[in-house]
């Protein structure tokens, strides 16, 4: 059986204890989306600001509100660090890469996806050994995907 | 005969299972209970030797199967002191029983502005079916609030019941363990002219139950929480009330006759049992009832009261301000359900760490999100006991909780 050290890596606990980019953005102009995990009742609120149009669109800011477990909170925290300042197309690529890493099917990698750096997010790889927790890890990502879709750039 | 925990545990094959070389500490019986050998054997034996359709065919094997199925109904009637086995309706689960009540009785008797009184400690199964009726036909839902220690605050009960047509409440909270004064609440409902509906899903497995002494009208409960198989639930109702209620689901078995122009219904209980029922499950349920009767429900309740007292004292004693256990401290009015907050740790993380030591608890909202709102939390960790749990399980829980502190280090 996988041990707890596979799940609770130090970088994860660090993001849990000190979450990055927590807070709110004025909405509008920010896009506000909510996600929840019906299993445990966790709720997350995500605020997204996008600058530019089309291929030039950039994720200029993301803030996270709500409550959750160490996995959902740290995953969302690392996600904000990974996507802020990146082109929207790369944010989508990260979502595909992350969901694929979580063993979720139907997110076939597209050309160029492999070039998008996962950085600290690799630490969440251990979650896949604890299938019940995968929903926690992807909560923030689903909420981001919905916000990006709504931005529609 | 005194309650013999070791002998009880030997009846449950799964309790001898080890994961990673250590024993299972199963503290999730409020969710679903484990099954004793005689339930497993009864179902296997029935499947191997007696399985056939019931109430349909005339050959001997079918008669044997029908008799085995009906013996399950008689056992349940005896367990809760129904005045007749015909008062026991088999459903899919207690949730379906609650939906049957709201759809059938509510459908025939509730209209715009009619009041249904619920409490703040209900399971979603005793909330959503009424909310569906509210959305469809504009009934009003009122709520009995809770006291600070998680008991029903009955101060304003008369006012809340004024004009109510239904008072539907749990006999034991699946989150707080709270056991309200059921007979008193049924009497208050009747004094106000309201129907008394009891969600006894958590109560029946752990207490001697007498639906007639309660003075209730309709009572929902479930097999899988009382050592029986999943897939079969129960509804008890007073016979004349069930007779007057319209059918719930339509189909085979529930009819008297069908023509091109319409149908007439069979008498109860068949009227409410459309389609092939859970046959094997009724056989297993009978074995579960007999198992509980052999042990004596009063002794089971006493064992769980002692264990709950031990757990409250142990956890509060070891962790003090680091733990908040919700619900009443008096075990005379609480069952073996302990929902708690531990330090600043999220229940999902607590249960993950406990699982490392094979301590099985539930983390989440326990299908009682309105109650979570009242408690001011998003979720809790819940340990729930049954007859096979002992003080060693409580100690294992406490030791595992102490270990959680090391991992998260704050």
Coordinates of N, CA and C in Angstrom, one line a residue, chain A residues 1-5 7-8 13 16-17 36-43 67-71 130 132-133 136, chain B residues 19-20 344-346 348-353 355-356 358 362-366 369 377-379 407-410:
Chain A
X1 N 0.9 -1.2 0.0 CA 0.0 0.0 0.0 C 0.9 1.2 0.0
X2 N 0.5 2.2 -0.8 CA 1.2 3.5 -0.8 C 1.2 4.1 0.6
X3 N 2.3 4.7 1.0 CA 2.3 5.4 2.3 C 1.9 6.8 2.3
X4 N 1.6 7.3 3.4 CA 1.1 8.7 3.5 C 2.2 9.7 3.0
X5 N 3.5 9.3 3.0 CA 4.5 10.2 2.5 C 4.4 10.4 1.0
X7 N 1.6 10.9 -0.4 CA 0.5 11.8 -0.6 C 0.9 13.2 0.0
X8 N 1.3 13.2 1.2 CA 1.6 14.4 1.9 C 3.1 14.8 1.8
X13 N 2.3 20.2 1.8 CA 2.0 20.7 3.1 C 2.3 22.2 3.2
X16 N -0.4 24.0 1.6 CA -1.6 23.9 2.5 C -1.5 24.9 3.6
X17 N -0.3 24.9 4.3 CA -0.1 25.8 5.4 C -0.1 27.3 5.0
X36 N -17.6 22.6 -6.3 CA -17.7 21.9 -5.1 C -17.6 20.4 -5.2
X37 N -17.2 19.8 -4.1 CA -17.0 18.3 -4.1 C -18.1 17.7 -3.3
X38 N -19.1 17.1 -4.0 CA -20.3 16.7 -3.3 C -20.0 15.6 -2.3
X39 N -18.9 14.9 -2.4 CA -18.5 13.9 -1.5 C -18.3 14.4 -0.1
X40 N -17.6 15.6 0.0 CA -17.2 16.1 1.3 C -17.7 17.5 1.6
X41 N -18.4 18.1 0.6 CA -18.9 19.4 0.8 C -18.0 20.6 0.6
X42 N -16.7 20.2 0.2 CA -15.7 21.3 0.0 C -16.2 22.2 -1.1
X43 N -15.9 23.5 -0.9 CA -16.3 24.5 -1.9 C -15.1 25.4 -2.2
X67 N -13.0 26.8 1.3 CA -12.4 25.9 2.2 C -12.2 24.5 1.6
X68 N -11.1 23.8 2.0 CA -10.9 22.5 1.5 C -9.9 21.8 2.3
X69 N -9.6 20.5 1.9 CA -8.6 19.7 2.5 C -7.2 20.1 2.0
X70 N -6.2 19.5 2.6 CA -4.9 19.8 2.2 C -4.6 19.6 0.7
X71 N -5.2 18.5 0.1 CA -5.0 18.2 -1.3 C -5.7 19.2 -2.2
X130 N -4.2 7.3 -4.4 CA -5.3 7.4 -3.5 C -6.5 7.8 -4.2
X132 N -9.6 8.0 -4.0 CA -10.7 8.8 -3.4 C -10.3 10.3 -3.4
X133 N -9.0 10.6 -3.4 CA -8.6 12.0 -3.3 C -8.4 12.7 -4.6
X136 N -10.4 15.7 -5.0 CA -9.9 16.8 -4.2 C -8.9 17.6 -5.1
Chain B
X19 N -5.4 -5.7 7.0 CA -4.9 -4.9 5.8 C -3.5 -4.4 6.2
X20 N -2.5 -4.7 5.4 CA -1.1 -4.4 5.7 C -0.7 -5.0 7.1
X344 N -7.0 22.0 13.5 CA -7.5 22.7 12.3 C -7.5 21.8 11.1
X345 N -7.4 20.5 11.4 CA -7.3 19.6 10.3 C -8.6 19.3 9.6
X346 N -8.5 19.3 8.3 CA -9.7 19.0 7.5 C -10.1 17.5 7.6
X348 N -11.2 15.3 5.7 CA -10.6 14.4 4.7 C -9.2 14.0 5.0
X349 N -8.4 15.0 5.6 CA -7.0 14.6 5.9 C -7.0 13.8 7.2
X350 N -7.9 14.0 8.1 CA -8.0 13.2 9.3 C -8.3 11.8 9.0
X351 N -9.3 11.6 8.1 CA -9.7 10.2 7.8 C -8.6 9.5 7.0
X352 N -7.8 10.3 6.2 CA -6.7 9.7 5.4 C -5.7 9.2 6.4
X353 N -5.4 9.9 7.4 CA -4.3 9.5 8.3 C -4.8 8.3 9.2
X355 N -6.9 6.1 8.1 CA -6.9 4.9 7.3 C -5.6 4.2 7.2
X356 N -4.5 5.0 7.4 CA -3.2 4.5 7.4 C -3.1 3.4 8.5
X358 N -5.7 1.7 9.5 CA -6.9 0.8 9.3 C -8.1 1.3 10.1
X362 N -15.9 8.1 8.6 CA -16.4 8.9 7.5 C -16.1 10.3 7.6
X363 N -15.6 10.9 6.6 CA -15.4 12.4 6.6 C -16.3 13.0 5.5
X364 N -17.0 14.1 5.9 CA -17.8 14.7 5.0 C -19.0 15.4 5.7
X365 N -20.1 15.6 4.9 CA -21.3 16.3 5.4 C -22.3 15.3 5.9
X366 N -22.1 14.0 5.7 CA -23.0 12.9 6.2 C -24.4 13.1 5.7
X369 N -26.3 18.4 5.0 CA -25.7 19.7 4.8 C -26.3 20.8 5.6
X377 N -19.9 24.5 10.2 CA -18.8 23.7 9.6 C -19.1 23.3 8.2
X378 N -18.1 22.9 7.4 CA -18.4 22.4 6.1 C -18.5 20.9 6.1
X379 N -17.8 20.3 7.0 CA -17.8 18.9 7.2 C -17.3 18.5 8.5
X407 N 2.1 14.4 11.5 CA 2.2 14.6 10.0 C 2.0 16.0 9.6
X408 N 1.0 16.7 10.1 CA 0.7 18.0 9.6 C 1.4 19.1 10.4
X409 N 1.9 18.7 11.6 CA 2.8 19.6 12.3 C 2.3 21.0 12.6
X410 N 1.0 21.2 12.8 CA 0.5 22.5 13.2 C -0.8 22.3 13.9

